[in-house]
XYZ file of C-alpha atoms in Angstrom:
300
model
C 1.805 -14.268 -32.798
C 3.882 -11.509 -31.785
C 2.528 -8.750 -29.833
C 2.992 -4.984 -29.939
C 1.839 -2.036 -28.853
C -0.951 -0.191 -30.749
C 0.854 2.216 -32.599
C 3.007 -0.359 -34.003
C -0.647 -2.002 -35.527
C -2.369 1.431 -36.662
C -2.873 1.640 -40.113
C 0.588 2.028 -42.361
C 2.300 0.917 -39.168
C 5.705 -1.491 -38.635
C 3.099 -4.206 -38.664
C 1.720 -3.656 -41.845
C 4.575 -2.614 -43.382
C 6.115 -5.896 -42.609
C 3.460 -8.155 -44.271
C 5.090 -7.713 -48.061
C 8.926 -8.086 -46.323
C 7.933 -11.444 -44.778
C 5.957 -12.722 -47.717
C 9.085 -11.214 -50.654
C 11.268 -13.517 -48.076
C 9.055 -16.464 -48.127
C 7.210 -16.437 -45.149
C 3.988 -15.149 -43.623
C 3.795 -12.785 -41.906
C 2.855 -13.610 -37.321
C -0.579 -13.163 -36.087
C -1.351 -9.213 -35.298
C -1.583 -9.086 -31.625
C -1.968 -5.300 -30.437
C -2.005 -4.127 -26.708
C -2.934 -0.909 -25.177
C -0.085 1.887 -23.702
C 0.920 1.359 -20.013
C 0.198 5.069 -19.038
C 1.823 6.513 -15.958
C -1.152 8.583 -14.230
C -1.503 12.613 -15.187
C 1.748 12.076 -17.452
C 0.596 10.276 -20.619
C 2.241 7.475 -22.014
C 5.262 5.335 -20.293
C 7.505 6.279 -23.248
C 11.311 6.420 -22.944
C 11.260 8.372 -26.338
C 9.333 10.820 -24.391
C 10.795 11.162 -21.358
C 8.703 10.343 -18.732
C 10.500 10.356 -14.993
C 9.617 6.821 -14.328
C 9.771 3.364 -16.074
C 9.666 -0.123 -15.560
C 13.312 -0.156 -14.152
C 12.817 2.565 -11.570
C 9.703 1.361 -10.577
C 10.661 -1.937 -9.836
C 13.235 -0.544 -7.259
C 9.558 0.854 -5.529
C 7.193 -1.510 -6.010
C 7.383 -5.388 -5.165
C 7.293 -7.166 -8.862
C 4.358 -8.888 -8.361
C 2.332 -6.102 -7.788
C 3.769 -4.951 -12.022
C 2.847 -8.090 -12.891
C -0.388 -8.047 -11.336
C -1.351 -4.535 -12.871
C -0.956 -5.993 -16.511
C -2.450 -9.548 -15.731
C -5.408 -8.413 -14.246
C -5.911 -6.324 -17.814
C -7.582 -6.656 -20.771
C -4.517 -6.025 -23.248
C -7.257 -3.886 -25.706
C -7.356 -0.542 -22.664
C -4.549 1.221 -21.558
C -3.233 0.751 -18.328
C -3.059 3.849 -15.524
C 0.178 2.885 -13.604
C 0.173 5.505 -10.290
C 2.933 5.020 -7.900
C 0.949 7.005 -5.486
C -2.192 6.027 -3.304
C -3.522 3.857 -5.993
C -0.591 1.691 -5.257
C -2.109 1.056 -1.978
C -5.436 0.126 -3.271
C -3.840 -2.073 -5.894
C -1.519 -4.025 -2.752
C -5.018 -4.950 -1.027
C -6.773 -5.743 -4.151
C -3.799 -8.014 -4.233
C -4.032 -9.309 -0.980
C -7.552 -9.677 -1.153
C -7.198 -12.036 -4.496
C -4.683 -13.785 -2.275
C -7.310 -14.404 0.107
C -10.298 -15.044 -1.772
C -8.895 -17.516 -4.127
C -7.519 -19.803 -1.106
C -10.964 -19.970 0.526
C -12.433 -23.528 -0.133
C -16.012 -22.457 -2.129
C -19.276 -24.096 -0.528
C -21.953 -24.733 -3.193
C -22.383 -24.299 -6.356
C -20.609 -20.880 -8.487
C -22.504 -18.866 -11.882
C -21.262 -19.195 -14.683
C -19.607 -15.580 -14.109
C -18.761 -15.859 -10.530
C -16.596 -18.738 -11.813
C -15.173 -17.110 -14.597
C -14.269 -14.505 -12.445
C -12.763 -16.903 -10.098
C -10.629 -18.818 -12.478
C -9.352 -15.141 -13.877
C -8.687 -13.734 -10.680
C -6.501 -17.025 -9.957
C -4.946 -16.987 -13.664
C -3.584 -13.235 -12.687
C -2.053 -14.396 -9.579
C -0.359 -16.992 -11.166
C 1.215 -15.026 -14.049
C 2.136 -12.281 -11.195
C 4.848 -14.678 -9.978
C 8.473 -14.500 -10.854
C 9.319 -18.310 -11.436
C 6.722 -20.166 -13.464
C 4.964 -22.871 -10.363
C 5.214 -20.591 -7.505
C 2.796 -20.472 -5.241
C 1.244 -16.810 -4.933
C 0.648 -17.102 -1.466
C 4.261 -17.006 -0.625
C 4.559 -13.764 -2.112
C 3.367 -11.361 0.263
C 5.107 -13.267 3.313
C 2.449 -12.380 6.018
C 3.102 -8.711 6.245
C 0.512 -6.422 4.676
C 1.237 -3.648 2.716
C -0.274 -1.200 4.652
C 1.379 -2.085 7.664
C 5.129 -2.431 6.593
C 4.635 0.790 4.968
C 3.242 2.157 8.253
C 6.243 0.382 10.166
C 9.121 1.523 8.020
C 8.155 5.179 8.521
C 8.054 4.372 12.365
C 10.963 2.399 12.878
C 14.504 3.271 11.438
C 16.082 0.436 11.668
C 15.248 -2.752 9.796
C 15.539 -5.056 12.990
C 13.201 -3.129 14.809
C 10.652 -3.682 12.630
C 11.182 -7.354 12.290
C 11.138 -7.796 16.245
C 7.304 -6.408 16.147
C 6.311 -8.204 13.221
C 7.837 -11.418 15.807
C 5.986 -10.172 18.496
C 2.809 -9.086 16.803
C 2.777 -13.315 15.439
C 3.351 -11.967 11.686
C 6.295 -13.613 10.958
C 9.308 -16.253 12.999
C 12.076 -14.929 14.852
C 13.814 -14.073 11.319
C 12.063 -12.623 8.272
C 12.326 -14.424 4.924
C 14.364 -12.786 1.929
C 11.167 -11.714 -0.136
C 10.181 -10.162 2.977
C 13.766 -8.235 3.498
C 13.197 -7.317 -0.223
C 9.686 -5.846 0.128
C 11.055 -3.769 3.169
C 14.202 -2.228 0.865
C 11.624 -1.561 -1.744
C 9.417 0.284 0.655
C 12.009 2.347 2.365
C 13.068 3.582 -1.356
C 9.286 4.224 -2.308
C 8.751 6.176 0.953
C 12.422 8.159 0.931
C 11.432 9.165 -2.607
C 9.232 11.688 -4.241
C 6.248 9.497 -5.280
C 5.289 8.331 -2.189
C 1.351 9.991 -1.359
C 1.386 12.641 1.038
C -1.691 11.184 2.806
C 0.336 8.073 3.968
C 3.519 9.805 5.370
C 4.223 9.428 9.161
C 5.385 12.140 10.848
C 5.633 11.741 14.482
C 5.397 14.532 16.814
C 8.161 15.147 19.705
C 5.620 17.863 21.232
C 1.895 19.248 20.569
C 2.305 21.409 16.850
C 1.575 25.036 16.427
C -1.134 23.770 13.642
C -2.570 20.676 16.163
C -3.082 23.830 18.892
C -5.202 26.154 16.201
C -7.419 23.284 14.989
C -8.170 21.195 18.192
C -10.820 22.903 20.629
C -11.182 22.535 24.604
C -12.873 19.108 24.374
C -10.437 17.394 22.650
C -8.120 18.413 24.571
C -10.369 17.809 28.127
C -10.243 14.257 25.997
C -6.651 13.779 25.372
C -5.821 14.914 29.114
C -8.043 11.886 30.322
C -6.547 9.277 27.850
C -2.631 10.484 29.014
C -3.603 8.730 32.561
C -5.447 6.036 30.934
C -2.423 5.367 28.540
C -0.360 4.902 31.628
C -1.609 1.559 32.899
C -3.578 -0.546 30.330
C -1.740 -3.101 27.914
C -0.006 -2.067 25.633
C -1.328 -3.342 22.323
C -4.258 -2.281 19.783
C -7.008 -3.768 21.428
C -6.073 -2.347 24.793
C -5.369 1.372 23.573
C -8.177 1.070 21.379
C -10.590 0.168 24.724
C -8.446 2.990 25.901
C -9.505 5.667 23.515
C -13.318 4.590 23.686
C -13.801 4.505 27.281
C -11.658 8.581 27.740
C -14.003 9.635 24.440
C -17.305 8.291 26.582
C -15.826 9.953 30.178
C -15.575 13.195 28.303
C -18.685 12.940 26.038
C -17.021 13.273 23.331
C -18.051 11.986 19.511
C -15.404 9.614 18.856
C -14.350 11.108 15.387
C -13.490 14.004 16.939
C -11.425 11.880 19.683
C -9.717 10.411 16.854
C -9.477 13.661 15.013
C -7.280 15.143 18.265
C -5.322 11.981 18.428
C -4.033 12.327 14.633
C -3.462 16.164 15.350
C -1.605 15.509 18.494
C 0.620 12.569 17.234
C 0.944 13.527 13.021
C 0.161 16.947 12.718
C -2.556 16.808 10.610
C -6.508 15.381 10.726
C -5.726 12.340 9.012
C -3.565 9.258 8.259
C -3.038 6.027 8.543
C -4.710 3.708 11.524
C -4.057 5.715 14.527
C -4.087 2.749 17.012
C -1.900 0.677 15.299
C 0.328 3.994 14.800
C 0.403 3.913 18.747
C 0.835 0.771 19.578
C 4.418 0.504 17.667
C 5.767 3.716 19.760
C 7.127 3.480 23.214
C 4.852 4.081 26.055
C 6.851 6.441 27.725
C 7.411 8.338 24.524
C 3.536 8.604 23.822
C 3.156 10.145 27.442
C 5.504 12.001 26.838
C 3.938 13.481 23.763
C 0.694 13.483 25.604
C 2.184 15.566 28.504
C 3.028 19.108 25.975
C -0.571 19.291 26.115
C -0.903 19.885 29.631
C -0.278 23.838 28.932
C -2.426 24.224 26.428
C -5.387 26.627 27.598
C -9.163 24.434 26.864
C-alpha cells in the first residue's frame, strides 16, 4: 500500500487517476490507503502550498520528536489531527508521561477485553514515538518532566544552573544526558518564541507591581507580611515553604486560594501560573525576601 493524504484519494484524484497508468504499464495499481490532514489549531490545514507559519521542520526545533510522533501514533489515520504548539502541548507532554507510566506498571489481575486493547495501543504508540526502531520509551523523557523544565528554563538563565537543581532535587546524576541537553535547547527556543502560551510564562518580580497593589486587598497582604518572617527560617524546599504558606494563611485566617492568589500577584504579576511553590523553591532565599520586603509600604 502506499498512503496519502485524503485529497490525493477523493474522487478523480492522483490516486484514481493512476489506476489506468499502472495497469497500461503492466502493473496494478498499490492498495488505497488515505489519512486525514495534520491541522495546525485555528489555522486550517499544515499546507506548505498554503502558507501556514509553522511545519514539521520548525516545529521540531520546539517540540521534543517524540512528542510529533506521539500526536500521529496515538491517531486514527481516518480524523484529522489538531497540532497546537500552545497549552495543548502541555497536556499532550503529560498524556505522554502518563502512558510512560502506566504502561511500566506490572498489572494485578485479570484486564477486559478493552482495557487490554487499550493497553496494548497505548504501548504500540509509545513504541512507534521513538526515533531508532528498539528503543526503550522510557529513556525518552530522561526523568525531567515537562512541566518542570519548562518552569526551570524560564527561571534559570543559564543551562548549568538548571542542571545543578535537577542534581540536587534527585532528578537526574551530577551530569545530564544528551536527550536531556536536547529537550532543554528545544524548550528555551519554544519559550523565546511566539507560540509559547501566555498562561505558562514566568515573569519574576524584582518589587511588588502596580497591577499586584490594585488587585490584592489588606488581608493578603496582613498574609504575605507574616509568611516574609516565616520564609526566613524554615527549609528551603517545597514541602517546607509549602508548610510555610499553610501555617501564615491559618495565623491570618485567611482562605488559602486567596493566600495563593497574593503569592502569584506578588511574585508573577498576575492571579495565575504555574505551581507557585515549586516557582519558590528554585529562587534564592534572600531574593524572595527581598521581593517580600516592597510590600512592607503598601497601606492594608
Amino acid at each position: 500500500s502506499e498512503p496519502a493524504g485524503k485529497d490525493h484519494g477523493s474522487a478523480g484524484g492522483s490516486y484514481d487517476t493512476g489506476i489506468p497508468i499502472c495497469r497500461l504499464l503492466g502493473s496494478e495499481p498499490p492498495k488505497k490507503m488515505i489519512y486525514e490532514w495534520i491541522q495546525i489549531k485555528g489555522m486550517g490545514p499544515m499546507s506548505s502550498s498554503k502558507g501556514v507559519t509553522i511545519g514539521p521542520v520548525e516545529a521540531l526545533e520546539l517540540v521534543p520528536p517524540e512528542i510529533l510522533r506521539y500526536v500521529i501514533a496515538r491517531s486514527k489515520v481516518n480524523r484529522h489531527i489538531d497540532f497546537d504548539t500552545g497549552s495543548t502541548l502541555f497536556e499532550m507532554a503529560d498524556e505522554y508521561e502518563r502512558m510512560l507510566t502506566e504502561t511500566s506498571k506490572r498489572v494485578e489481575g485479570g484486564l477486559t477485553r478493552r482495557q487490554e486493547i487499550a493497553r496494548k495501543t497505548n504501548e504500540g504508540a509509545l513504541r512507534l514515538s521513538q526515533l531508532k526502531r528498539g528503543n526503550d520509551p522510557k529513556n525518552s523523557w530522561a526523568g525531567v518532566s515537562f512541566r518542570h523544565l519548562a518552569l526551570l528554563a524560564q527561571i534559570k538563565n543559564e543551562d548549568s544552573s538548571i542542571w545543578n537543581s535537577l542534581w540536587k532535587s534527585g532528578h537526574i546524576g551530577k551530569k545530564p544526558t544528551s536527550v536531556l541537553e536536547e529537550r532543554l535547547k528545544r524548550m528555551r527556543n519554544w519559550i523565546n518564541g511566539p507560540h509559547f502560551p501566555e498562561d505558562y510564562r514566568i515573569d519574576i518580580q524584582e518589587k511588588i507591581s502596580k497591577n499586584a497593589k490594585e488587585n490584592i486587598n489588606g488581608q493578603q497582604i496582613d498574609f504575605l507580611l507574616y509568611l516574609k518572617n516565616i520564609l526566613m527560617n524554615l527549609e528551603w524546599n517545597e514541602d517546607g515553604i509549602n508548610n510555610g504558606i499553610r501555617e501564615s494563611a491559618k495565623e491570618v485566617d485567611i482562605k488559602i486560594k486567596d493566600a495563593f492568589i497574593a503569592l502569584y500577584w506578588l511574585l508573577i504579576g498576575k492571579n495565575n501560573g504555574p505551581r507557585i511553590v515549586s516557582i519558590i523553591s528554585e529562587l534564592e532565599r534572600s531574593e524572595v525576601i527581598d521581593l517580600f520586603e516592597s510590600i512592607s509600604n503598601v497601606k492594608s
